[in-house]
Coordinates of C-alpha atoms in Angstrom, one line a residue:
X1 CA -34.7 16.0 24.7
X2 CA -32.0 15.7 22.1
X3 CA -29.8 13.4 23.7
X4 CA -32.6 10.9 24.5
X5 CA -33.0 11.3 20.8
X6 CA -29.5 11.1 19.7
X7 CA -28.7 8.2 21.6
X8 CA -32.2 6.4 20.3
X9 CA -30.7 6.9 17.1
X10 CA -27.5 5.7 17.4
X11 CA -28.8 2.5 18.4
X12 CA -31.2 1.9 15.8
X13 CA -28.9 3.0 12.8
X14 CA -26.6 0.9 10.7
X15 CA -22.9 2.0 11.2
X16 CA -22.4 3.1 7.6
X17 CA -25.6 5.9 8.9
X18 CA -24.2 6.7 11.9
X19 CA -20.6 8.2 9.9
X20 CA -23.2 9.5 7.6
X21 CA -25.8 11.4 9.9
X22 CA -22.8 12.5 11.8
X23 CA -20.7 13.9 8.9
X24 CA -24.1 15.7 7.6
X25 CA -24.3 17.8 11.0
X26 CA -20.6 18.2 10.7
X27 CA -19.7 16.2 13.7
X28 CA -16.9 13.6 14.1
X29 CA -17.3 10.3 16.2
X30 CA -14.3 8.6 17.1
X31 CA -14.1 4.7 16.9
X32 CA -14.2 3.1 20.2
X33 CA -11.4 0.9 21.5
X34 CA -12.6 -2.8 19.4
X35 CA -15.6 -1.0 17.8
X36 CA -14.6 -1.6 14.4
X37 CA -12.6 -4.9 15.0
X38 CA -15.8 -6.9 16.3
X39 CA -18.3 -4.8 13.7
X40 CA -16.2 -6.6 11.1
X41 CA -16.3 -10.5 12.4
X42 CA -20.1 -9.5 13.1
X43 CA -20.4 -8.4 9.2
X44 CA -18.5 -11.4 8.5
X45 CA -17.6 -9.2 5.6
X46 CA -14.2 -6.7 5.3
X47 CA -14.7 -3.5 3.2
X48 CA -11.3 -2.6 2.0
X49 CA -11.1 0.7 -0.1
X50 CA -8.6 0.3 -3.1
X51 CA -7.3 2.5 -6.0
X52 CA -8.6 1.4 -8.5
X53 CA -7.1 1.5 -11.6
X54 CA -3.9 1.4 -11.1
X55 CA -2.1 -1.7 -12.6
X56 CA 0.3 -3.4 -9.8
X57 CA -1.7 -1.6 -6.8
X58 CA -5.6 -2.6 -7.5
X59 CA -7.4 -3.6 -11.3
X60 CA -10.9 -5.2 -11.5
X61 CA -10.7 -7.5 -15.1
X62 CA -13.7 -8.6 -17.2
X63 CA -14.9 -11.1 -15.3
X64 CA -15.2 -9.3 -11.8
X65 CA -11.8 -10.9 -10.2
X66 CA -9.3 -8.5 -8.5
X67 CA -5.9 -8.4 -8.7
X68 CA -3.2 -6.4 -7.3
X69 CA -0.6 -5.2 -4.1
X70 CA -3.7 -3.4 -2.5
X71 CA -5.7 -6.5 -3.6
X72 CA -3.4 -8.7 -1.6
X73 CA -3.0 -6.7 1.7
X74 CA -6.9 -6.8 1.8
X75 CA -7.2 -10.6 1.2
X76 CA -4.3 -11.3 3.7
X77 CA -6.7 -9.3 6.2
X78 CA -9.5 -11.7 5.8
X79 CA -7.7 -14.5 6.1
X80 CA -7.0 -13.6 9.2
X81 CA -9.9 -12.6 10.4
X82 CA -11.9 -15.6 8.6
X83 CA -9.9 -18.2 7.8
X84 CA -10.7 -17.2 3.8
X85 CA -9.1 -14.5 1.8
X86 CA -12.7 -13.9 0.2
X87 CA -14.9 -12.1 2.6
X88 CA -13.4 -9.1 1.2
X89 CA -15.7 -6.3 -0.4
X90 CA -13.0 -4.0 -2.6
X91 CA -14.4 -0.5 -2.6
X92 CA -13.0 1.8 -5.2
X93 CA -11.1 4.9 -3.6
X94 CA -8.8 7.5 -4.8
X95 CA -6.4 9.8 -3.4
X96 CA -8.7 12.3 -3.0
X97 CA -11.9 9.8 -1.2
X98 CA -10.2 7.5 0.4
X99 CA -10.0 9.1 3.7
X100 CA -13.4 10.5 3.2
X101 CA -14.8 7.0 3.2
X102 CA -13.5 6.3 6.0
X103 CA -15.1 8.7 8.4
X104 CA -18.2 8.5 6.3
X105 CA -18.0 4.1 6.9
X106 CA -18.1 3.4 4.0
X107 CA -15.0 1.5 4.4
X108 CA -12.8 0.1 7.1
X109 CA -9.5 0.2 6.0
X110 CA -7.8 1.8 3.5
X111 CA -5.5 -0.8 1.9
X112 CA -2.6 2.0 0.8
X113 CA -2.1 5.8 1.8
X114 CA 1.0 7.9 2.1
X115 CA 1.9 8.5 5.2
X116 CA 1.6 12.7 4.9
X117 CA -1.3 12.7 7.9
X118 CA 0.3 15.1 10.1
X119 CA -2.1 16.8 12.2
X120 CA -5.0 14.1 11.5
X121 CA -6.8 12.6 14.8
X122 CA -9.5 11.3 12.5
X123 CA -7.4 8.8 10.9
X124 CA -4.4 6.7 12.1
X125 CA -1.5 5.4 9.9
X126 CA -1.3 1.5 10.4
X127 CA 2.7 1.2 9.3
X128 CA 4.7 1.2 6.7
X129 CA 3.6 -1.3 3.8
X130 CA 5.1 0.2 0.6
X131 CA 7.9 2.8 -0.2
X132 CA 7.4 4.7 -3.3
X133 CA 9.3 7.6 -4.6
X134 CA 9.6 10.2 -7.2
X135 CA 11.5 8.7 -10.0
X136 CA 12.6 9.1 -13.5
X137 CA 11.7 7.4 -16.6
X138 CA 14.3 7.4 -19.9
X139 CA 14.1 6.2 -23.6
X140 CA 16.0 2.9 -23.8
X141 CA 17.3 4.2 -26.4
X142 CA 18.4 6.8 -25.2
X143 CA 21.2 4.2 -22.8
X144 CA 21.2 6.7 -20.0
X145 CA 21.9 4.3 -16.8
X146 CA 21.6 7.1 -14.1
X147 CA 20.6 10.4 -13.7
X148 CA 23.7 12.0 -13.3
X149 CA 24.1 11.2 -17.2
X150 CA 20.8 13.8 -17.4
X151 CA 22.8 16.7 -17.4
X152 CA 21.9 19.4 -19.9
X153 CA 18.8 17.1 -20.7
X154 CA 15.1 17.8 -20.0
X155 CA 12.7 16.7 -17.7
X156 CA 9.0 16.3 -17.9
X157 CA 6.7 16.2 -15.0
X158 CA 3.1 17.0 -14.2
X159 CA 3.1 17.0 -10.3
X160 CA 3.3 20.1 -7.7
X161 CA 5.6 22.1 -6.8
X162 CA 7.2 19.6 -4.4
X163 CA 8.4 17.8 -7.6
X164 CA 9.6 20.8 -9.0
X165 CA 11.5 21.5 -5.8
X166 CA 12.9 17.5 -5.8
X167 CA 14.4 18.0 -9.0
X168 CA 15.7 21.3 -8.9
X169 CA 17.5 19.8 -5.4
X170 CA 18.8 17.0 -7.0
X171 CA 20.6 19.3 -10.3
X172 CA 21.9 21.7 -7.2
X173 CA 23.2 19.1 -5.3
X174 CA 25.1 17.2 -8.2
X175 CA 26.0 20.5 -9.9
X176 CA 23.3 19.7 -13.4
X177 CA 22.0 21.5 -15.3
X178 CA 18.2 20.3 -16.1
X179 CA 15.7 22.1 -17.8
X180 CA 12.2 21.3 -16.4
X181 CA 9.0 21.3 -17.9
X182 CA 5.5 21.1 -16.3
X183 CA 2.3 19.6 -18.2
X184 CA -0.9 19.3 -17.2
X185 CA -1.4 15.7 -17.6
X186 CA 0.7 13.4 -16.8
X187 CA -0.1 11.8 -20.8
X188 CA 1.5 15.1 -22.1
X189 CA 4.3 14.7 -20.4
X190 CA 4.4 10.5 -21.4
X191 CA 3.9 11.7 -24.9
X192 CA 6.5 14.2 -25.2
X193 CA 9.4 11.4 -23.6
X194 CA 7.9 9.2 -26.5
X195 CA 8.9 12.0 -29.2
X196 CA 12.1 12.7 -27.8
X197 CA 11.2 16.3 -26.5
X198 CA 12.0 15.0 -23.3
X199 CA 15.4 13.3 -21.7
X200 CA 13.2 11.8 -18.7
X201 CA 9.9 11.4 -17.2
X202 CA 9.5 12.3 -13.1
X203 CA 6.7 10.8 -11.4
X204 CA 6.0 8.5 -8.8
X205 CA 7.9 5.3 -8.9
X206 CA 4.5 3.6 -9.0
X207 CA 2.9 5.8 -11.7
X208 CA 6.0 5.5 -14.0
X209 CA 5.1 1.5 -13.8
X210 CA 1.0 1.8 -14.9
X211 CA 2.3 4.3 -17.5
X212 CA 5.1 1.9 -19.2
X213 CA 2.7 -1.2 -18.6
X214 CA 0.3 0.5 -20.9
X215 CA 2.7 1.2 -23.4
X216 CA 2.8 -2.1 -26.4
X217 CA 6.4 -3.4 -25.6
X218 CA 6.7 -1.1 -22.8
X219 CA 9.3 -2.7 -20.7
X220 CA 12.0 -3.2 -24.1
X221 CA 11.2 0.7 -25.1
X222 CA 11.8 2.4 -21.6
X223 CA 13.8 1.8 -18.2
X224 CA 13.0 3.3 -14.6
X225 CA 16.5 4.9 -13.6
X226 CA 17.4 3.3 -10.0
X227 CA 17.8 6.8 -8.4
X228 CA 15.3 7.8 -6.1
X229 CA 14.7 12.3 -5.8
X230 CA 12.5 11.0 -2.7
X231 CA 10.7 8.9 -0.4
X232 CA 7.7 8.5 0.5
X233 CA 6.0 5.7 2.7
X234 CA 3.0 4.0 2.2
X235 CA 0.7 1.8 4.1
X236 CA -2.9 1.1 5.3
X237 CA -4.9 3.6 7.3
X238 CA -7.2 3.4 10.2
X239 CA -9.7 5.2 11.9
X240 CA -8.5 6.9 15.2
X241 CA -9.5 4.9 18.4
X242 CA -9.8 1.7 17.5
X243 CA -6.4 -0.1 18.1
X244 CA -7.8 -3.1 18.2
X245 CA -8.7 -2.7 14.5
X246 CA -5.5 -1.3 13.7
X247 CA -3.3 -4.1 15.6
X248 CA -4.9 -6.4 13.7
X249 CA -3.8 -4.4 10.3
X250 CA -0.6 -3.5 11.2
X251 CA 0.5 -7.1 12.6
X252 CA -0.8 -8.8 9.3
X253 CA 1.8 -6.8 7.3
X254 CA 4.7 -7.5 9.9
X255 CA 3.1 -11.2 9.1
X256 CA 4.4 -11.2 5.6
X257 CA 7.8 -9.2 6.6
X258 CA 8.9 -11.6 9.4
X259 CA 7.8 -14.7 6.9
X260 CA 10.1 -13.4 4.4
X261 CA 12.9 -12.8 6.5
X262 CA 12.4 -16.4 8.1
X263 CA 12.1 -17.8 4.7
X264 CA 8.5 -19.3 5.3
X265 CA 6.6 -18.9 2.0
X266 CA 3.1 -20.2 0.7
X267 CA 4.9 -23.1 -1.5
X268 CA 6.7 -24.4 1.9
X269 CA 4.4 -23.2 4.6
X270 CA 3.0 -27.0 5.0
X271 CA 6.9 -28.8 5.5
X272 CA 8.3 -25.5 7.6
X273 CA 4.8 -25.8 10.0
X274 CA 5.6 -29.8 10.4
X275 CA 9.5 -29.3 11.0
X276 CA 10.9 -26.2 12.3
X277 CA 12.4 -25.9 15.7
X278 CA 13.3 -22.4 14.6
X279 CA 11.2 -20.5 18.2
X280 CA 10.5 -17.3 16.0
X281 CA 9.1 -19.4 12.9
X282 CA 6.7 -21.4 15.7
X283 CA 5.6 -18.0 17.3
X284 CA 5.0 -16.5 14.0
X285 CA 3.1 -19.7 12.6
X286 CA 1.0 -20.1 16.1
X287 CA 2.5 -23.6 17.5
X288 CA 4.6 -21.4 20.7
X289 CA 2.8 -18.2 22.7
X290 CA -0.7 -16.6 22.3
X291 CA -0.5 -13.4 19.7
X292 CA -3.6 -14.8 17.9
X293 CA -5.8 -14.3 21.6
X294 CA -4.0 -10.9 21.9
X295 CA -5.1 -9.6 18.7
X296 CA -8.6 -11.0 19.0
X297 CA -7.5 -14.1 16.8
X298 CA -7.3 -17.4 16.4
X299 CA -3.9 -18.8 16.8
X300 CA -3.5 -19.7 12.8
X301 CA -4.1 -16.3 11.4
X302 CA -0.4 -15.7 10.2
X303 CA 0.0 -18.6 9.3
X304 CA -3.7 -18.3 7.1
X305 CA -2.1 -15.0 5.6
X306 CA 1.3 -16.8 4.3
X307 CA -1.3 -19.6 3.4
X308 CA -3.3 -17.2 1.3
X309 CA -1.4 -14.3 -0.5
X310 CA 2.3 -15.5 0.3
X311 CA 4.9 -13.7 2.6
X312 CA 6.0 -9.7 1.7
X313 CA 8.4 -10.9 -1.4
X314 CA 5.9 -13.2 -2.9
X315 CA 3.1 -10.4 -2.9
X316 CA 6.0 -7.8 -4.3
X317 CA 7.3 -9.7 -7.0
X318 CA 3.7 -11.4 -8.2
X319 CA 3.0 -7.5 -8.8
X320 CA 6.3 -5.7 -9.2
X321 CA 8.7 -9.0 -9.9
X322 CA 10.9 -9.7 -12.9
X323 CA 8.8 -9.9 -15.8
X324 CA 5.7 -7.9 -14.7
X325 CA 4.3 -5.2 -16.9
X326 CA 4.7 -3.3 -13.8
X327 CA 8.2 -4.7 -13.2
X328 CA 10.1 -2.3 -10.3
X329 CA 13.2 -2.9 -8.7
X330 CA 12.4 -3.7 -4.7
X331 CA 15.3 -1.0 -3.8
X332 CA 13.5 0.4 -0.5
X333 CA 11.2 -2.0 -0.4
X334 CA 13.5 -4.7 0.1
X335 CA 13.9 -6.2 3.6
X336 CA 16.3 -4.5 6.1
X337 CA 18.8 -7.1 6.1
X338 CA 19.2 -7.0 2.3
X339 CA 19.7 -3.5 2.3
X340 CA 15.8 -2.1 1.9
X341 CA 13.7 -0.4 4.1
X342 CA 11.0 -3.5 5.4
X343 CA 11.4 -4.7 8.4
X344 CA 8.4 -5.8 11.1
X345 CA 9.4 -6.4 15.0
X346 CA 9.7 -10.0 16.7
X347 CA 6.6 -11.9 17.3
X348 CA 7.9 -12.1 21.3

């Protein structure tokens, strides 16, 4: 009698219910193979889970409109899958519920996640989008140009002990000595570089960009140091099963990578489309081979992606570029032939 039941009720319920009812009785249902992926152009709608918040990754102004990295990886998704960049509904995650809402359904992708999901079968890691690392932030003033010049200085941090350990490497390793202190909040620790109790601020490369865009003349009173204590990747995140879902995530970043490195960007997408002979351009823009019909697209969804957001560097630098509040040195994320860590495999 209950399986009658259950299967009665998997019909009738709304897929948002079904991860709901099922996470309730403390049960797990795996997405089948194009589940998700036909759910979505059913919807006509894609629910992308964002952290909000977070100036350069995902903020909501006054007026409703969304801007951001995260922002843009979601929009590029639509445009692929409808030909707009605005049947996107943003749903507002954190660290901490992001991954929850997606085995719950209330999202279907989320937009950014580290990658540190060993062990997971719920959730699958669509590829690397983002590289962000511990970092250190220092007075202006103060004209330190490196961390090596740190030495005998302070730092203040607020993470976990993986921080603690990331620092304390880094003075072994170099021979430093640096005296390390912990706050609770993140603020404290903003607050006591501000006074000068501190030589340097360690945080996320990310955070240390919100922080200093919130500061009033942020960008002439402090500077993010170039070294990097870690690495960390980041990208969107699936659920388990469906690869048709995630193919279609993953392939829409190497999208933007490949348009960069090819030099195809939104302001010449028009003259490249009408006059390249360059094979790998034609492939990636849909005029040579099929990848749209093996992805479950149309044959113009790149080129609706480069159309809407831009390739990789025009979404980096409209966030992260020279004279952002959130201004931060590509370094790893530049592409692999300039030295960086971005790099997305041939459309062949």
């Amino acid at each position: 009698m209950i399986a009658p039941f259950f299967c009665l009720m998997l019909k009738i319920l709304s897929r948002s219910a079904i991860f709901f009812t099922l996470v309730l009785l403390g049960l797990s249902l795996p997405a089948a193979a194009g589940e998700i992926l036909d759910q979505i152009k059913s919807d006509g709608l894609l629910r992308c889970g964002v952290q909000a918040g977070q100036e350069g990754l995902a903020v909501k102004d006054d007026s409703g409109n969304w801007r951001g990295f995260e922002v843009d990886l979601c929009r590029s998704w639509s445009a692929a899958l409808f030909g707009t960049p605005d049947q996107v509904s943003f749903v507002e995650i954190d660290r901490e519920t992001g991954l929850a809402a997606l085995n719950d359904g209330r999202i279907d992708v989320l937009a950014l996640h580290e990658d540190a999901l060993f062990g997971r079968r719920d959730v699958s890691f669509a590829g690397n989008a983002f590289v962000n690392s511990l970092g250190l932030m220092v007075r202006r003033a103060d004209a330190f140009s490196n961390a090596l010049e740190l030495d005998g200085g302070s730092i203040c941090f607020s993470s976990n002990e993986e921080a603690k350990g990331r620092i304390d490497a880094f003075a072994s390793q170099n021979r430093m000595t640096l005296n390390v202190r912990k706050t609770e909040l993140i603020e404290e620790s903003a607050l006591l570089l501000r006074e000068g109790a501190c030589s340097a601020l360690m945080a996320g490369r990310l955070t240390l960009a919100s922080l200093r865009s919130r500061e009033k003349n942020g960008a002439a009173l402090y500077e993010i140091l170039p070294d990097l204590l870690s690495k960390r990747l980041m990208g969107p995140v699936t659920l388990s099963g469906d690869r048709a879902w995630q193919n279609v995530v993953r392939w829409g970043v190497f999208a933007m990578l490949v348009a960069e490195e090819k030099q195809v960007s939104s302001e010449n997408l028009a003259s490249m489309a009408s006059s390249t002979e360059d094979p790998a351009i034609r492939r990636l823009l849909g005029f040579e081979g099929d990848f749209g019909t093996q992805l479950g697209l149309d044959v113009l969804w790149a080129y609706r992606i480069v159309e809407a957001v831009g390739n990789y560097g025009e979404v980096y630098d409209r966030h992260f570029g020279p004279g952002r509040p959130t201004e931060l040195e590509r370094g790893p994320n530049a592409l692999w032939i300039d030295g960086g860590l971005m790099r997305a495999p041939p459309f062949q």
